[in-house]
Amino acid sequence: MTQKIAIYPGSFDPVTNGHLDIIDRGSKIFDRLIVAVLENPRKNAVFSAKERLDMLNLVLKDFTNVEVDYYQGLLVDYAEQKNAQVIIKGLRAISDFEYEFQMAMINHKLNPAVETMFMMTSSKFSYLSSSIVKEVASYGGCIRGLVPDILYEMVLSKFEADVKCDTLP
Ligand code: PNS
């Protein structure tokens, strides 16, 4: 029987608990889930590709059917290379929809054999994004509960702010 393989692409700059939620749920639906770090030409990454991969490998080490990879190029080309039938995207608010709709359409035009599937974020993460994490951290705000605990120090180390984090979520 053909394995159902999905790609969960993103810039993961850094991976958040919202991403982790989608990965956890996606890994239960597909035989193999490939979390692919790709470059987003619209954003300048704060973390290097290696740092983003290291963080993902660390938080995903116990997921037996999830692997982490890096690719430079078109997402649909990568999906074809990996024999993936599906691209998973997480949707938070309506504000995500327009951009994701455009991406799904262009990816379909480029390769109609690869289907984009959307998963709604869990409501507790609906406000969360890598950009918000970086903004909070850059001003010394508390990012506990926003990124996996094991990455807390690693994420903060990128920012010079003096962080006060005395309340746990
Ligand atoms: O986490 P992000 O930044 O929203 O992820 C966006 C990403 C990396 C998935 C997107 O920019 C992407 O697919 N980049 C690879 C180039 C590509 O295939 N673009 C879409 C067709 S133009």
mmCIF file of C-alpha atoms and ligand atoms in Angstrom:
data_model
loop_
_atom_site.group_PDB
_atom_site.id
_atom_site.type_symbol
_atom_site.label_atom_id
_atom_site.label_comp_id
_atom_site.label_asym_id
_atom_site.label_seq_id
_atom_site.Cartn_x
_atom_site.Cartn_y
_atom_site.Cartn_z
ATOM 1 C CA MET A 1 0.000 0.000 0.000
ATOM 2 C CA THR A 2 1.259 3.483 -0.869
ATOM 3 C CA GLN A 3 2.509 5.418 2.114
ATOM 4 C CA LYS A 4 0.675 8.668 2.761
ATOM 5 C CA ILE A 5 3.392 11.285 3.004
ATOM 6 C CA ALA A 6 2.813 14.909 3.933
ATOM 7 C CA ILE A 7 5.096 17.906 4.015
ATOM 8 C CA TYR A 8 4.635 20.563 6.667
ATOM 9 C CA PRO A 9 6.637 23.507 5.304
ATOM 10 C CA GLY A 10 7.563 26.734 6.989
ATOM 11 C CA SER A 11 10.362 29.063 7.883
ATOM 12 C CA PHE A 12 10.169 28.002 11.575
ATOM 13 C CA ASP A 13 12.019 31.091 12.728
ATOM 14 C CA PRO A 14 11.682 29.800 15.467
ATOM 15 C CA VAL A 15 9.341 26.793 15.822
ATOM 16 C CA THR A 16 6.482 27.682 18.193
ATOM 17 C CA ASN A 17 4.024 25.664 20.250
ATOM 18 C CA GLY A 18 1.475 26.430 17.522
ATOM 19 C CA HIS A 19 3.639 24.655 14.925
ATOM 20 C CA LEU A 20 4.162 21.782 17.335
ATOM 21 C CA ASP A 21 0.407 21.376 17.744
ATOM 22 C CA ILE A 22 -0.070 21.055 13.967
ATOM 23 C CA ILE A 23 2.870 18.619 13.711
ATOM 24 C CA ASP A 24 1.494 16.474 16.535
ATOM 25 C CA ARG A 25 -1.976 16.307 14.980
ATOM 26 C CA GLY A 26 -0.643 15.892 11.419
ATOM 27 C CA SER A 27 1.642 13.031 12.454
ATOM 28 C CA LYS A 28 -1.422 11.056 13.557
ATOM 29 C CA ILE A 29 -3.056 11.357 10.133
ATOM 30 C CA PHE A 30 -0.157 10.560 7.784
ATOM 31 C CA ASP A 31 2.263 7.633 7.641
ATOM 32 C CA ARG A 32 5.185 10.043 7.295
ATOM 33 C CA LEU A 33 5.319 13.733 8.037
ATOM 34 C CA ILE A 34 8.256 15.746 6.757
ATOM 35 C CA VAL A 35 8.749 19.066 8.512
ATOM 36 C CA ALA A 36 10.587 21.087 5.891
ATOM 37 C CA VAL A 37 12.429 24.298 6.617
ATOM 38 C CA LEU A 38 12.181 26.446 3.515
ATOM 39 C CA GLU A 39 13.140 30.036 2.946
ATOM 40 C CA ASN A 40 10.349 32.582 2.789
ATOM 41 C CA PRO A 41 11.549 35.258 0.344
ATOM 42 C CA ARG A 42 9.209 37.755 2.041
ATOM 43 C CA LYS A 43 10.966 37.438 5.413
ATOM 44 C CA ASN A 44 14.503 37.863 6.721
ATOM 45 C CA ALA A 45 15.191 35.002 9.103
ATOM 46 C CA VAL A 46 16.686 35.799 12.518
ATOM 47 C CA PHE A 47 17.842 32.213 13.112
ATOM 48 C CA SER A 48 20.169 30.515 10.620
ATOM 49 C CA ALA A 49 18.927 27.481 8.721
ATOM 50 C CA LYS A 50 21.135 25.285 10.931
ATOM 51 C CA GLU A 51 19.709 26.809 14.122
ATOM 52 C CA ARG A 52 16.147 26.312 12.884
ATOM 53 C CA LEU A 53 16.899 22.688 11.983
ATOM 54 C CA ASP A 54 18.615 22.045 15.318
ATOM 55 C CA MET A 55 15.614 23.416 17.218
ATOM 56 C CA LEU A 56 13.168 21.277 15.225
ATOM 57 C CA ASN A 57 15.296 18.151 15.595
ATOM 58 C CA LEU A 58 15.419 18.686 19.325
ATOM 59 C CA VAL A 59 11.688 19.119 19.853
ATOM 60 C CA LEU A 60 10.682 16.388 17.394
ATOM 61 C CA LYS A 61 13.143 13.690 18.453
ATOM 62 C CA ASP A 62 10.434 11.487 19.983
ATOM 63 C CA PHE A 63 8.085 11.539 16.988
ATOM 64 C CA THR A 64 8.794 8.266 15.194
ATOM 65 C CA ASN A 65 7.130 9.142 11.866
ATOM 66 C CA VAL A 66 8.278 12.769 11.685
ATOM 67 C CA GLU A 67 11.487 13.869 10.015
ATOM 68 C CA VAL A 68 13.087 17.269 9.615
ATOM 69 C CA ASP A 69 14.681 18.552 6.438
ATOM 70 C CA TYR A 70 15.835 21.713 4.670
ATOM 71 C CA TYR A 71 15.214 22.709 1.078
ATOM 72 C CA GLN A 72 16.029 25.716 -1.036
ATOM 73 C CA GLY A 73 13.673 26.069 -3.968
ATOM 74 C CA LEU A 74 10.032 25.598 -4.840
ATOM 75 C CA LEU A 75 7.925 23.744 -2.308
ATOM 76 C CA VAL A 76 6.127 21.689 -4.980
ATOM 77 C CA ASP A 77 9.442 20.514 -6.432
ATOM 78 C CA TYR A 78 10.485 19.369 -2.976
ATOM 79 C CA ALA A 79 7.129 17.610 -2.447
ATOM 80 C CA GLU A 80 7.557 15.744 -5.737
ATOM 81 C CA GLN A 81 11.129 14.798 -4.851
ATOM 82 C CA LYS A 82 9.875 13.314 -1.570
ATOM 83 C CA ASN A 83 6.871 11.548 -3.164
ATOM 84 C CA ALA A 84 4.582 13.541 -0.875
ATOM 85 C CA GLN A 85 0.941 13.734 -1.894
ATOM 86 C CA VAL A 86 -0.002 16.480 0.554
ATOM 87 C CA ILE A 87 1.212 19.853 1.821
ATOM 88 C CA ILE A 88 -0.140 20.700 5.279
ATOM 89 C CA LYS A 89 -0.666 24.313 6.271
ATOM 90 C CA GLY A 90 -1.954 25.623 9.567
ATOM 91 C CA LEU A 91 -4.605 28.341 9.533
ATOM 92 C CA ARG A 92 -5.043 30.697 12.445
ATOM 93 C CA ALA A 93 -7.273 33.631 11.695
ATOM 94 C CA ILE A 94 -8.981 34.967 8.584
ATOM 95 C CA SER A 95 -5.901 37.133 8.107
ATOM 96 C CA ASP A 96 -3.920 34.004 7.162
ATOM 97 C CA PHE A 97 -6.455 32.988 4.577
ATOM 98 C CA GLU A 98 -5.688 35.349 1.700
ATOM 99 C CA TYR A 99 -1.966 34.567 1.619
ATOM 100 C CA GLU A 100 -2.464 30.833 2.128
ATOM 101 C CA PHE A 101 -5.188 30.752 -0.532
ATOM 102 C CA GLN A 102 -2.782 32.356 -3.007
ATOM 103 C CA MET A 103 -0.014 29.901 -2.068
ATOM 104 C CA ALA A 104 -2.355 26.902 -2.421
ATOM 105 C CA MET A 105 -3.491 28.152 -5.850
ATOM 106 C CA ILE A 106 -0.001 28.770 -7.211
ATOM 107 C CA ASN A 107 1.273 25.478 -5.816
ATOM 108 C CA HIS A 108 -1.665 23.701 -7.449
ATOM 109 C CA LYS A 109 -0.919 25.431 -10.768
ATOM 110 C CA LEU A 110 2.741 24.423 -10.530
ATOM 111 C CA ASN A 111 1.969 20.832 -9.600
ATOM 112 C CA PRO A 112 -1.692 19.697 -9.537
ATOM 113 C CA ALA A 113 -0.656 16.282 -8.180
ATOM 114 C CA VAL A 114 0.184 17.799 -4.791
ATOM 115 C CA GLU A 115 -2.810 18.668 -2.638
ATOM 116 C CA THR A 116 -2.744 21.429 -0.003
ATOM 117 C CA MET A 117 -4.668 20.623 3.174
ATOM 118 C CA PHE A 118 -5.396 23.133 5.897
ATOM 119 C CA MET A 119 -5.618 22.395 9.584
ATOM 120 C CA MET A 120 -7.213 24.914 11.920
ATOM 121 C CA THR A 121 -4.946 25.855 14.757
ATOM 122 C CA SER A 122 -6.031 24.956 18.279
ATOM 123 C CA SER A 123 -7.752 28.021 19.720
ATOM 124 C CA LYS A 124 -5.158 28.453 22.473
ATOM 125 C CA PHE A 125 -2.509 29.098 19.810
ATOM 126 C CA SER A 126 -4.620 31.206 17.472
ATOM 127 C CA TYR A 127 -2.689 34.395 18.300
ATOM 128 C CA LEU A 128 0.746 32.793 18.140
ATOM 129 C CA SER A 129 3.346 33.290 15.413
ATOM 130 C CA SER A 130 7.139 33.191 15.145
ATOM 131 C CA SER A 131 7.074 36.954 14.514
ATOM 132 C CA ILE A 132 5.166 37.616 17.747
ATOM 133 C CA VAL A 133 7.617 35.411 19.682
ATOM 134 C CA LYS A 134 10.566 37.414 18.288
ATOM 135 C CA GLU A 135 8.884 40.734 19.006
ATOM 136 C CA VAL A 136 8.079 39.781 22.601
ATOM 137 C CA ALA A 137 11.596 38.397 23.186
ATOM 138 C CA SER A 138 13.264 41.457 21.666
ATOM 139 C CA TYR A 139 11.552 43.685 24.254
ATOM 140 C CA GLY A 140 12.320 41.374 27.155
ATOM 141 C CA GLY A 141 8.803 39.951 27.448
ATOM 142 C CA CYS A 142 8.112 36.450 28.675
ATOM 143 C CA ILE A 143 7.967 33.812 25.933
ATOM 144 C CA ARG A 144 7.295 30.849 28.206
ATOM 145 C CA GLY A 145 4.410 28.797 26.846
ATOM 146 C CA LEU A 146 4.911 30.240 23.359
ATOM 147 C CA VAL A 147 7.882 28.080 22.370
ATOM 148 C CA PRO A 148 8.704 24.555 23.567
ATOM 149 C CA ASP A 149 10.308 24.755 27.050
ATOM 150 C CA ILE A 150 13.464 23.035 25.812
ATOM 151 C CA LEU A 151 14.035 25.900 23.339
ATOM 152 C CA TYR A 152 13.351 28.738 25.745
ATOM 153 C CA GLU A 153 17.005 29.638 26.454
ATOM 154 C CA MET A 154 18.070 29.056 22.862
ATOM 155 C CA VAL A 155 15.463 31.459 21.514
ATOM 156 C CA LEU A 156 16.209 34.104 24.124
ATOM 157 C CA SER A 157 19.945 33.922 23.472
ATOM 158 C CA LYS A 158 19.350 35.638 20.104
ATOM 159 C CA PHE A 159 18.042 38.732 21.820
ATOM 160 C CA GLU A 160 19.916 41.082 24.091
ATOM 161 C CA ALA A 161 16.902 42.086 26.154
ATOM 162 C CA ASP A 162 16.891 41.549 29.898
ATOM 163 C CA VAL A 163 14.029 39.097 30.264
ATOM 164 C CA LYS A 164 11.734 39.066 33.240
ATOM 165 C CA CYS A 165 9.760 35.855 33.325
ATOM 166 C CA ASP A 166 8.363 35.180 36.741
ATOM 167 C CA THR A 167 4.909 33.936 35.835
ATOM 168 C CA LEU A 168 4.507 30.469 34.436
ATOM 169 C CA PRO A 169 1.525 29.857 32.126
HETATM 170 O O1 PNS B 1 6.391 29.849 7.894
HETATM 171 P P1 PNS B 1 6.199 30.655 6.635
HETATM 172 O O2 PNS B 1 7.209 31.774 6.551
HETATM 173 O O3 PNS B 1 4.776 31.158 6.473
HETATM 174 O O4 PNS B 1 6.471 29.636 5.415
HETATM 175 C C1 PNS B 1 6.345 30.067 4.078
HETATM 176 C C2 PNS B 1 7.020 29.050 3.133
HETATM 177 C C3 PNS B 1 8.483 28.866 3.491
HETATM 178 C C4 PNS B 1 6.292 27.710 3.239
HETATM 179 C C5 PNS B 1 6.871 29.627 1.668
HETATM 180 O O5 PNS B 1 7.491 30.875 1.586
HETATM 181 C C6 PNS B 1 7.451 28.676 0.620
HETATM 182 O O6 PNS B 1 6.785 27.743 0.215
HETATM 183 N N1 PNS B 1 8.698 28.962 0.182
HETATM 184 C C7 PNS B 1 9.373 28.182 -0.846
HETATM 185 C C8 PNS B 1 9.224 28.843 -2.244
HETATM 186 C C9 PNS B 1 7.870 28.504 -2.832
HETATM 187 O O7 PNS B 1 7.608 27.380 -3.228
HETATM 188 N N2 PNS B 1 6.931 29.485 -2.849
HETATM 189 C C10 PNS B 1 5.549 29.266 -3.267
HETATM 190 C C11 PNS B 1 5.347 29.363 -4.739
HETATM 191 S S1 PNS B 1 5.817 30.909 -5.399
#
